[in-house]
mmCIF file of C-alpha atoms in Angstrom:
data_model
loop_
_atom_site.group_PDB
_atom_site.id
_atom_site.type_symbol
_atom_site.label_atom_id
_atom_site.label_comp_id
_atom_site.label_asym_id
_atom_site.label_seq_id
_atom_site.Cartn_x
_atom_site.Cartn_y
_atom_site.Cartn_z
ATOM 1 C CA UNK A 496 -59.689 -101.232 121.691
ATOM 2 C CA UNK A 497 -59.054 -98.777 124.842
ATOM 3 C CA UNK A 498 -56.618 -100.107 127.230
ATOM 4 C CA UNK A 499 -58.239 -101.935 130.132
ATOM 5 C CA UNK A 500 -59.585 -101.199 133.534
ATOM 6 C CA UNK A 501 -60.098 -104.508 135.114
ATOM 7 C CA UNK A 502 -61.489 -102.384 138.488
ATOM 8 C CA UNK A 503 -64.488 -102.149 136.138
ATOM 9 C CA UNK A 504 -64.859 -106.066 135.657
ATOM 10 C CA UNK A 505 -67.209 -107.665 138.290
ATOM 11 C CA UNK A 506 -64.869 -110.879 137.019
ATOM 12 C CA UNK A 507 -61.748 -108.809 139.240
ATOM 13 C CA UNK A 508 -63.574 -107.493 142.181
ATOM 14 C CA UNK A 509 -63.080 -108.770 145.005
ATOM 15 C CA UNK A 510 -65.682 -110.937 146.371
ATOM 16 C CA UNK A 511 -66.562 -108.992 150.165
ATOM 17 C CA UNK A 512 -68.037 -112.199 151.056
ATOM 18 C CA UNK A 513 -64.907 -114.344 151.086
ATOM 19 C CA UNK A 514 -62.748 -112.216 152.803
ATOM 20 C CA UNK A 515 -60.380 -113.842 155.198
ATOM 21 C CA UNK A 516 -60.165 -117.179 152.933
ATOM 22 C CA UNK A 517 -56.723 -117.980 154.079
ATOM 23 C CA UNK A 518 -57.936 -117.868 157.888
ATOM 24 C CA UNK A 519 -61.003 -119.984 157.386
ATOM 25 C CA UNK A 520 -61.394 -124.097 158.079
ATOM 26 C CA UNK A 521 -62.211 -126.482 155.213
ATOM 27 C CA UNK A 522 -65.595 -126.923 156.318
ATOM 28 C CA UNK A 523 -65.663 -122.839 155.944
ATOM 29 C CA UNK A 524 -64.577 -122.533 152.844
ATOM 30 C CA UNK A 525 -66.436 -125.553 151.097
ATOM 31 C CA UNK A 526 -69.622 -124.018 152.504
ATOM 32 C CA UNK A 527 -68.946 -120.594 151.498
ATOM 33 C CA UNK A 528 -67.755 -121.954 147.765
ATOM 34 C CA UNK A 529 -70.656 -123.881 147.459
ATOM 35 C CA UNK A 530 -72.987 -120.943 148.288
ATOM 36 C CA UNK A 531 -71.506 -118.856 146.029
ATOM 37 C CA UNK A 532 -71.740 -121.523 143.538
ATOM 38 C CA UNK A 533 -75.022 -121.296 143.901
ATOM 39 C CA UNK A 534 -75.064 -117.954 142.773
ATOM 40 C CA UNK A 535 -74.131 -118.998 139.122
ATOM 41 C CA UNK A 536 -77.737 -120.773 138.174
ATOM 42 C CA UNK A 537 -79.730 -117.581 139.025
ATOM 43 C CA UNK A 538 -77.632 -115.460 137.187
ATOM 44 C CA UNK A 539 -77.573 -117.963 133.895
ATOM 45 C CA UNK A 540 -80.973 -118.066 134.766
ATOM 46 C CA UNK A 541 -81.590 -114.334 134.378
ATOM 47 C CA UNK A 542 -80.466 -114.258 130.708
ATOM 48 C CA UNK A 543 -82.301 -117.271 129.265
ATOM 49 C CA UNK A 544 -83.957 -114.774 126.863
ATOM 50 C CA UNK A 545 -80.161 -113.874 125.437
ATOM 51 C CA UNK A 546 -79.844 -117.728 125.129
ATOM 52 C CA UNK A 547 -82.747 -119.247 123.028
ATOM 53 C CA UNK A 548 -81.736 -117.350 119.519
ATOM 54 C CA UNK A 549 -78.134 -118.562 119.838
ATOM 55 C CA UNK A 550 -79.775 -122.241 119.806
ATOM 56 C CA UNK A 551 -82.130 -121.569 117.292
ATOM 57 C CA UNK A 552 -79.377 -119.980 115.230
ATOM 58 C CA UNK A 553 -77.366 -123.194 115.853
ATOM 59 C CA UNK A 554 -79.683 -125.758 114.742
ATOM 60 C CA UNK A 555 -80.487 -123.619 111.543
ATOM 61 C CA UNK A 556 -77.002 -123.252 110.827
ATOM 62 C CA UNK A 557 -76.877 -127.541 111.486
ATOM 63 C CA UNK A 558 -79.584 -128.100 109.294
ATOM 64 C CA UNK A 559 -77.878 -126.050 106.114
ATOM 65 C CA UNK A 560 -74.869 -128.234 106.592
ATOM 66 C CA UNK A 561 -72.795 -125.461 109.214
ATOM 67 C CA UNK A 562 -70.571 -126.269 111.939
ATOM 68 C CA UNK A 563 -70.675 -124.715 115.697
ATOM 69 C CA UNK A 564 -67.364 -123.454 116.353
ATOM 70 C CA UNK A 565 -66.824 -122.189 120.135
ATOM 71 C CA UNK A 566 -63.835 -119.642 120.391
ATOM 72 C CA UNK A 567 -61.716 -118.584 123.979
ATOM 73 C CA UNK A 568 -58.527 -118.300 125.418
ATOM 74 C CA UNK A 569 -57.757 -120.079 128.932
ATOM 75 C CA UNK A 570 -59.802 -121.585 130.618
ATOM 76 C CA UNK A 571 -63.269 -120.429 128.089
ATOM 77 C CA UNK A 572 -61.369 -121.722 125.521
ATOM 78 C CA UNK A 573 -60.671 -125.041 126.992
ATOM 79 C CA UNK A 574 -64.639 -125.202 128.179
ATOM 80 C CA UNK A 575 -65.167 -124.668 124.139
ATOM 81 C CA UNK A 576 -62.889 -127.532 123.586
ATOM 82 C CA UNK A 577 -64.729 -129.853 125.932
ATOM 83 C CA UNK A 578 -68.047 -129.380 125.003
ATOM 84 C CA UNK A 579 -66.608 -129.928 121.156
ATOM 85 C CA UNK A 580 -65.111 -133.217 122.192
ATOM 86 C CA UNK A 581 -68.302 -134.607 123.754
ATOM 87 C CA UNK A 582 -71.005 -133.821 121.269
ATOM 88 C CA UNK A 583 -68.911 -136.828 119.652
ATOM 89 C CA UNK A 584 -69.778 -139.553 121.617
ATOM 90 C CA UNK A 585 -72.740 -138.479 122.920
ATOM 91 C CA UNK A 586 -74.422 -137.438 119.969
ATOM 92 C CA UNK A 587 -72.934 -139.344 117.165
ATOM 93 C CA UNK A 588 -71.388 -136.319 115.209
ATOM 94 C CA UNK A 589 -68.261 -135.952 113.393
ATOM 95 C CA UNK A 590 -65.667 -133.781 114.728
ATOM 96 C CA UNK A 591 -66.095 -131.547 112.316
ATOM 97 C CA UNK A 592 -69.667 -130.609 113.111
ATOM 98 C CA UNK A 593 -68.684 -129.089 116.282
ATOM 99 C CA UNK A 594 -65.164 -127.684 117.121
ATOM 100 C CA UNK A 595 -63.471 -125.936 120.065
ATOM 101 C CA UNK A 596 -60.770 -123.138 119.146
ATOM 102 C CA UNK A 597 -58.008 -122.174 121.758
ATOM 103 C CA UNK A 598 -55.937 -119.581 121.045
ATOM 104 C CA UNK A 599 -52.492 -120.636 121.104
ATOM 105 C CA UNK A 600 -53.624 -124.116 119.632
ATOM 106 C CA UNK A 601 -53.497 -127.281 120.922
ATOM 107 C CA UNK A 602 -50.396 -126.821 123.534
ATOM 108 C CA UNK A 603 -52.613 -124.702 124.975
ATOM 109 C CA UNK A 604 -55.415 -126.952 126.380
ATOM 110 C CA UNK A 605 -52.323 -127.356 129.507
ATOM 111 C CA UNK A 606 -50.281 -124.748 128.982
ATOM 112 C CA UNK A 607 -50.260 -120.821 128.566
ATOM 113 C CA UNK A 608 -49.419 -119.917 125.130
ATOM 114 C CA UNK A 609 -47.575 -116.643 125.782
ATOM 115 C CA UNK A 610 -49.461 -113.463 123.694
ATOM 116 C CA UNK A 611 -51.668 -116.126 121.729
ATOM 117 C CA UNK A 612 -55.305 -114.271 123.554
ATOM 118 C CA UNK A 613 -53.897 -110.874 123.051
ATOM 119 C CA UNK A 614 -53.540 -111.305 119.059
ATOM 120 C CA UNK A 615 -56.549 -110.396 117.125
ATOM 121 C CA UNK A 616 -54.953 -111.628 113.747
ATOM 122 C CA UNK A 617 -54.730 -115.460 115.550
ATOM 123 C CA UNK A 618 -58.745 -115.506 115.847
ATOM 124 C CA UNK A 619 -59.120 -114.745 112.006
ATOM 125 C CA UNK A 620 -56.251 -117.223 110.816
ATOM 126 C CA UNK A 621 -58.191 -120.128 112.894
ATOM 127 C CA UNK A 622 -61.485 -119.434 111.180
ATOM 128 C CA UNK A 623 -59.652 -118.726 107.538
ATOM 129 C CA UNK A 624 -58.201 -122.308 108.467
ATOM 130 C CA UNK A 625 -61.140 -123.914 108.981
ATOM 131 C CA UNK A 626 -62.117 -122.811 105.749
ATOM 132 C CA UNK A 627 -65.388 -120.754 107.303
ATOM 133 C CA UNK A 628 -68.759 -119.888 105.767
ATOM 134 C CA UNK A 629 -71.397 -118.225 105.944
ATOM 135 C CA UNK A 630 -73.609 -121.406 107.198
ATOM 136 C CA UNK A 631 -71.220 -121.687 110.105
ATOM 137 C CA UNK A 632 -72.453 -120.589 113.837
ATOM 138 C CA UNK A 633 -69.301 -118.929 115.866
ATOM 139 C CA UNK A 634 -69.565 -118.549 119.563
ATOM 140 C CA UNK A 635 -66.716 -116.395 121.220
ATOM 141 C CA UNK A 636 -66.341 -117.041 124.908
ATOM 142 C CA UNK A 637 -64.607 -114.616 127.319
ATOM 143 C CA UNK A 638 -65.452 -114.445 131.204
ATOM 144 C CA UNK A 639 -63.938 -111.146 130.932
ATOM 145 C CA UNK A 640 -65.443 -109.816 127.756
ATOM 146 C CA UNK A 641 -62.951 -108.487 126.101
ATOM 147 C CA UNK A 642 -60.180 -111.290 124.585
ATOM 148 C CA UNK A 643 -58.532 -110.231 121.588
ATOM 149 C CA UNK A 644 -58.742 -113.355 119.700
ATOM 150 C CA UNK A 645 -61.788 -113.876 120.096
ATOM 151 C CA UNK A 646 -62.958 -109.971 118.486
ATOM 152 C CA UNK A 647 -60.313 -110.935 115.840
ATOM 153 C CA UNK A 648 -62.745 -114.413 115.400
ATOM 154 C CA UNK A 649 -66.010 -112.589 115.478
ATOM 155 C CA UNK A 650 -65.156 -109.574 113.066
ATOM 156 C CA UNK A 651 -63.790 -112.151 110.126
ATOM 157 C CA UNK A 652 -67.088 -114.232 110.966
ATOM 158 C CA UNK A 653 -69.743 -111.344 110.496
ATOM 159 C CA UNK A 654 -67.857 -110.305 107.505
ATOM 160 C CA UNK A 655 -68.379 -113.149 105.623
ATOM 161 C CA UNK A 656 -71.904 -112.917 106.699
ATOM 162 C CA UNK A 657 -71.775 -116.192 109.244
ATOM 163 C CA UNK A 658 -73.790 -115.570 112.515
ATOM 164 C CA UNK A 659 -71.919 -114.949 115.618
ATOM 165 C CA UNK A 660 -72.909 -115.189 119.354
ATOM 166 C CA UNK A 661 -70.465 -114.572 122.548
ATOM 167 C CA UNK A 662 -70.510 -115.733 126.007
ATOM 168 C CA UNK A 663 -69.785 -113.148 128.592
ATOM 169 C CA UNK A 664 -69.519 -112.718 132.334
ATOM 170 C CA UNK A 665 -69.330 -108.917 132.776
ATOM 171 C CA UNK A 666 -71.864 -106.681 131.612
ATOM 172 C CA UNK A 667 -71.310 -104.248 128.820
ATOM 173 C CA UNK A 668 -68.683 -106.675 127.927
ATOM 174 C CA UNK A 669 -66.904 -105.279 125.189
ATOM 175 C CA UNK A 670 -67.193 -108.931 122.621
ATOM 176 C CA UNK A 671 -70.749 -108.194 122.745
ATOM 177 C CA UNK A 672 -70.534 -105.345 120.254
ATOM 178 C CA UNK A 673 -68.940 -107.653 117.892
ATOM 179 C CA UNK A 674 -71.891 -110.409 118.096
ATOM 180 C CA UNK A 675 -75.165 -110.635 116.645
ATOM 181 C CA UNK A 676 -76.263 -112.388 119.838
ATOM 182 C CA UNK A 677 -74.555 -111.580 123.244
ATOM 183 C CA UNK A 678 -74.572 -113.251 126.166
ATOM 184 C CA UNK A 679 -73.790 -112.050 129.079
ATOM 185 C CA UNK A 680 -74.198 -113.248 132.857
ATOM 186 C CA UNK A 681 -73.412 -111.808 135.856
ATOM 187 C CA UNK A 682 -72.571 -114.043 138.886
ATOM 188 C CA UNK A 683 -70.857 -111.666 141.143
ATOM 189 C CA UNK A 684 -67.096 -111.456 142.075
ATOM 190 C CA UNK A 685 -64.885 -114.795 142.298
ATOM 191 C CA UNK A 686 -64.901 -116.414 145.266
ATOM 192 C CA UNK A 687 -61.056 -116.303 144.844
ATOM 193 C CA UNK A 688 -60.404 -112.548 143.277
ATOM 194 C CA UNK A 689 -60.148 -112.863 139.363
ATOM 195 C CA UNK A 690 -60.021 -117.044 139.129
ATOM 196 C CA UNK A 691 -62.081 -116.724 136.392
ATOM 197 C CA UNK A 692 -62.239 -120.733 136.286
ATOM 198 C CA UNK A 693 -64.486 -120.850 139.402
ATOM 199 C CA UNK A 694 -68.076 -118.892 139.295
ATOM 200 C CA UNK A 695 -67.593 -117.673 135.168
ATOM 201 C CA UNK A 696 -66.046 -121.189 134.171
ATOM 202 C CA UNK A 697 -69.219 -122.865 135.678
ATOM 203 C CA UNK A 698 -71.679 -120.574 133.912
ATOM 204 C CA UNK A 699 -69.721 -120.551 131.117
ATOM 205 C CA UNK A 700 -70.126 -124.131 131.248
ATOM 206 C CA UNK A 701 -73.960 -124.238 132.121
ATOM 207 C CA UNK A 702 -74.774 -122.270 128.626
ATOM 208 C CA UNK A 703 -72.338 -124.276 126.225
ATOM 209 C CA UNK A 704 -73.909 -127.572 127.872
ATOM 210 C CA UNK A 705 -77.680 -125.703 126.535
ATOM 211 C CA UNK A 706 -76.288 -124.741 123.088
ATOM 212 C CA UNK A 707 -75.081 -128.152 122.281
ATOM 213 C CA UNK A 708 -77.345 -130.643 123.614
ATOM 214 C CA UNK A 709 -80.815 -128.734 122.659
ATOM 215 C CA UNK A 710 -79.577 -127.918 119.062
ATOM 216 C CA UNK A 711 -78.877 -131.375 119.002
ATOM 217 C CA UNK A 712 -82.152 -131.902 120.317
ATOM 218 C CA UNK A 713 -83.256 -129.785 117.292
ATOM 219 C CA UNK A 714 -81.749 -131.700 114.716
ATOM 220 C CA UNK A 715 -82.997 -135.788 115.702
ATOM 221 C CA UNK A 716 -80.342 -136.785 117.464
ATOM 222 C CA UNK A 717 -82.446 -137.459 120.657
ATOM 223 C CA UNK A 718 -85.882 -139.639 121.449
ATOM 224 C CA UNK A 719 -87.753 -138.496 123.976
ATOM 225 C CA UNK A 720 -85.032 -138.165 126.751
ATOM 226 C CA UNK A 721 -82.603 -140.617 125.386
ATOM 227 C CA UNK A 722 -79.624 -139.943 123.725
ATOM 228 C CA UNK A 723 -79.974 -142.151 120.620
ATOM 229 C CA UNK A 724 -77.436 -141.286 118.071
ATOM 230 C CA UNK A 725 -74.598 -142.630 121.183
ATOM 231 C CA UNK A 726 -71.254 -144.188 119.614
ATOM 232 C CA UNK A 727 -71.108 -147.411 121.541
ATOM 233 C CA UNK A 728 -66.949 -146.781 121.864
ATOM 234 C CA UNK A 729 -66.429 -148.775 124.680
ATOM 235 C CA UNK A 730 -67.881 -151.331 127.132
ATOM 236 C CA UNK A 731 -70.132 -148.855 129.223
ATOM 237 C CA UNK A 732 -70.898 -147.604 126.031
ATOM 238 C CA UNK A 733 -72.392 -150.693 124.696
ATOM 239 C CA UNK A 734 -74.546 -151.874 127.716
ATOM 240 C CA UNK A 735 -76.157 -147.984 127.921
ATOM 241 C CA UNK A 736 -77.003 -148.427 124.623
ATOM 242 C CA UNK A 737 -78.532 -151.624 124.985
ATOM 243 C CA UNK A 738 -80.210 -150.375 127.976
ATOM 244 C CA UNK A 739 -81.235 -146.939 125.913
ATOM 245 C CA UNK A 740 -82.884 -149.630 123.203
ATOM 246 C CA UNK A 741 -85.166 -151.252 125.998
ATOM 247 C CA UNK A 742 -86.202 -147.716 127.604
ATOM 248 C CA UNK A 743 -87.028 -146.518 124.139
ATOM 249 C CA UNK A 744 -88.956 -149.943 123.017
ATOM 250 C CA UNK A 745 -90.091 -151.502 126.199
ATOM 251 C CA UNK A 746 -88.041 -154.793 124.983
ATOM 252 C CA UNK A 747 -86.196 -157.340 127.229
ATOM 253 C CA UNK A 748 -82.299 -157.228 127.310
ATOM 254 C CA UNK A 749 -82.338 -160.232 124.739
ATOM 255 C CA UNK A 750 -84.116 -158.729 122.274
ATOM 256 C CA UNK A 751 -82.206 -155.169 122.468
ATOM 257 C CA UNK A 752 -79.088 -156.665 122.238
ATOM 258 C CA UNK A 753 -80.421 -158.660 119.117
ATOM 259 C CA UNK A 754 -81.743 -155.855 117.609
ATOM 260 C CA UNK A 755 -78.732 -153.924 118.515
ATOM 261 C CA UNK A 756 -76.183 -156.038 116.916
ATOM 262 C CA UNK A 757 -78.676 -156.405 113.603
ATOM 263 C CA UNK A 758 -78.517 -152.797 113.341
ATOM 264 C CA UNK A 759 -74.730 -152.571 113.707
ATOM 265 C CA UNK A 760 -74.433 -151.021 116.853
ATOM 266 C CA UNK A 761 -76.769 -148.248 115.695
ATOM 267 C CA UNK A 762 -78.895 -147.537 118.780
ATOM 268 C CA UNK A 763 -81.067 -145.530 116.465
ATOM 269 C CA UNK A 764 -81.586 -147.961 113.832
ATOM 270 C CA UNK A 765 -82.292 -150.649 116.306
ATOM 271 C CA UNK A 766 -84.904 -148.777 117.884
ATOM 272 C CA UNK A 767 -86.587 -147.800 114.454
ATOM 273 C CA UNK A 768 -86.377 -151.024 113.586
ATOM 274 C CA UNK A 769 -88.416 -152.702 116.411
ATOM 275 C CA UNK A 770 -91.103 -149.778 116.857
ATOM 276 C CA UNK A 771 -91.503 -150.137 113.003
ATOM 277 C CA UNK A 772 -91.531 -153.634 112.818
ATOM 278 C CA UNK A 773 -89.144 -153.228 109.905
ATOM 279 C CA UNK A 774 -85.793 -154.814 109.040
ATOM 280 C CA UNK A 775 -82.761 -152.741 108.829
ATOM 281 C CA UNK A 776 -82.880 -151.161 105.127
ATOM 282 C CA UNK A 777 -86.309 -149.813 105.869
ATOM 283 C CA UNK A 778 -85.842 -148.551 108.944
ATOM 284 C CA UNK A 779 -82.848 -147.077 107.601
ATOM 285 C CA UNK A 780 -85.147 -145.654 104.740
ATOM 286 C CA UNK A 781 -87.714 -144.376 107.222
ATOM 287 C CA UNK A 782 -85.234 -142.512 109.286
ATOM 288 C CA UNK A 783 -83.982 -140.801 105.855
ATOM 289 C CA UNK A 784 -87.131 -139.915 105.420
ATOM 290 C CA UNK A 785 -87.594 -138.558 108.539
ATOM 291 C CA UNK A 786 -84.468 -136.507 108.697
ATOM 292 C CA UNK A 787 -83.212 -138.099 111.221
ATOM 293 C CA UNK A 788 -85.997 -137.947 114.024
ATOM 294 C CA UNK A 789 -87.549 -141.235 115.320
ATOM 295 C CA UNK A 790 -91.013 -139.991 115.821
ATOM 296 C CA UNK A 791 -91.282 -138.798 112.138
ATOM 297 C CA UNK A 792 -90.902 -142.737 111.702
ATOM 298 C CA UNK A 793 -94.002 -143.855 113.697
#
């Protein structure tokens, strides 16, 4: 890969907007953040098109037995991370159905691994870790386009024939020619000159959050609008599921927490159980049936 200009990157130009941040008041600079902040929806907006075959791709890959695996350095590896971590709770999916890659590892989620992003080797010994195939669904993210570890990640990926998407937030990004699906928004210049964590880390953020909950979406793990497949890990936890049992059934508290301790703390089950009128190994057998969708039990 050519050496880099970063006076090509919109990520590194300077924002002519925010000049003079260091001479401005707080109520200034919030309103002039927030503004540009605005910025970021139209721009994610503008590449839905890019974004719909990445989810479709994802559920497929879900539904042959594959695993999503995000892939960044900094702070769009970190993003990766997160959005891994909280497809557990919220949908109900083991952590190996969706994983976050940082280069440089786990120290890295608070610290700068030193060289880690500039290695293209790294990206290829994570996925040769993970024990990779071709039913797998690899998503490299760089704001600037053009990370190292994440080309290493993409080139092992489409050579054993796995399909491979990248979020981007310069055009022409140079990750995109290693993807079968690029992604790449545009949200202007940082509001603070190359903190890629501002304006790219929020858009970067706005696509991972549609990747993971509609291909969950596409695979059962939601009714209507309610997120039914919720692990029930903690106090909150329990009481929203309760309360996601009596939005989903129109029951009183009483019977939802019934239900919901009949069906093991499966908000799923529970709610199967009482639309169906059935006890818990039917329901369960209906929802098998159903692979996994609620209204394929009705």
């Amino acid at each position: 890969m050519s050496k880099i200009n970063l006076e090509n990157l919109t990520t590194e130009r300077r924002n002519q907007e925010t000049f003079g941040l260091d001479e401005m008041s707080v109520t200034q600079a919030v309103e002039l953040m927030n503004r540009e902040d605005q910025k970021v929806a139209e721009a994610v907006a503008k590449e839905l098109g890019s974004i719909e075959p990445v989810i479709a791709h994802t559920i497929d890959s879900f539904k042959k037995g594959g695993r999503l695996i995000y892939m960044g350095a900094g702070t769009s590896g970190r993003l990766g991370v997160l959005d891994a971590a909280e497809c557990v709770p919220t949908f109900g999916v083991e952590p190996e159905m969706v994983i976050g890659l940082i280069a440089g590892g786990e120290a890295a989620m608070t610290v700068a691994v030193e060289g880690a992003e500039d290695s293209f080797e790294l990206g290829e010994e994570d996925l040769i870790h993970l024990n990779l195939t071709k039913n797998d669904m690899v998503i490299g993210i760089a704001a600037s386009g053009r990370t190292p570890y994440v080309i290493g990640g993409l080139d092992y990926a489409r050579s054993i024939g796995a399909v491979t998407a990248t979020i981007s937030c310069n055009k022409n990004a140079e990750i995109s020619k290693h993807a079968d699906f690029p992604i790449e928004v545009d949200a202007g210049p940082e509001f603070l000159t190359g903190s890629t964590r501002l304006k790219s880390g929020t858009a970067q953020k706005l696509i991972l959050n549609m990747i993971s909950t509609i291909s969950m979406i596409g695979i059962g793990k939601v009714f209507n609008n309610l997120m039914v497949d919720v692990k029930p890990t903690n106090e909150k936890l329990v009481e929203r599921s309760k309360r996601i049992i009596m939005q989903a059934t129109e029951v009183d508290y009483e019977t939802a927490a019934r239900y919901f301790n009949e069906a093991e703390q499966n908000v799923k089950l529970a709610i199967v159980m009482i639309l169906t009128n059935s006890d818990k190994e039917t329901a369960q057998d209906k929802l098998v049936e159903a692979n996994g969708f609620v209204k394929g039990t009705l």
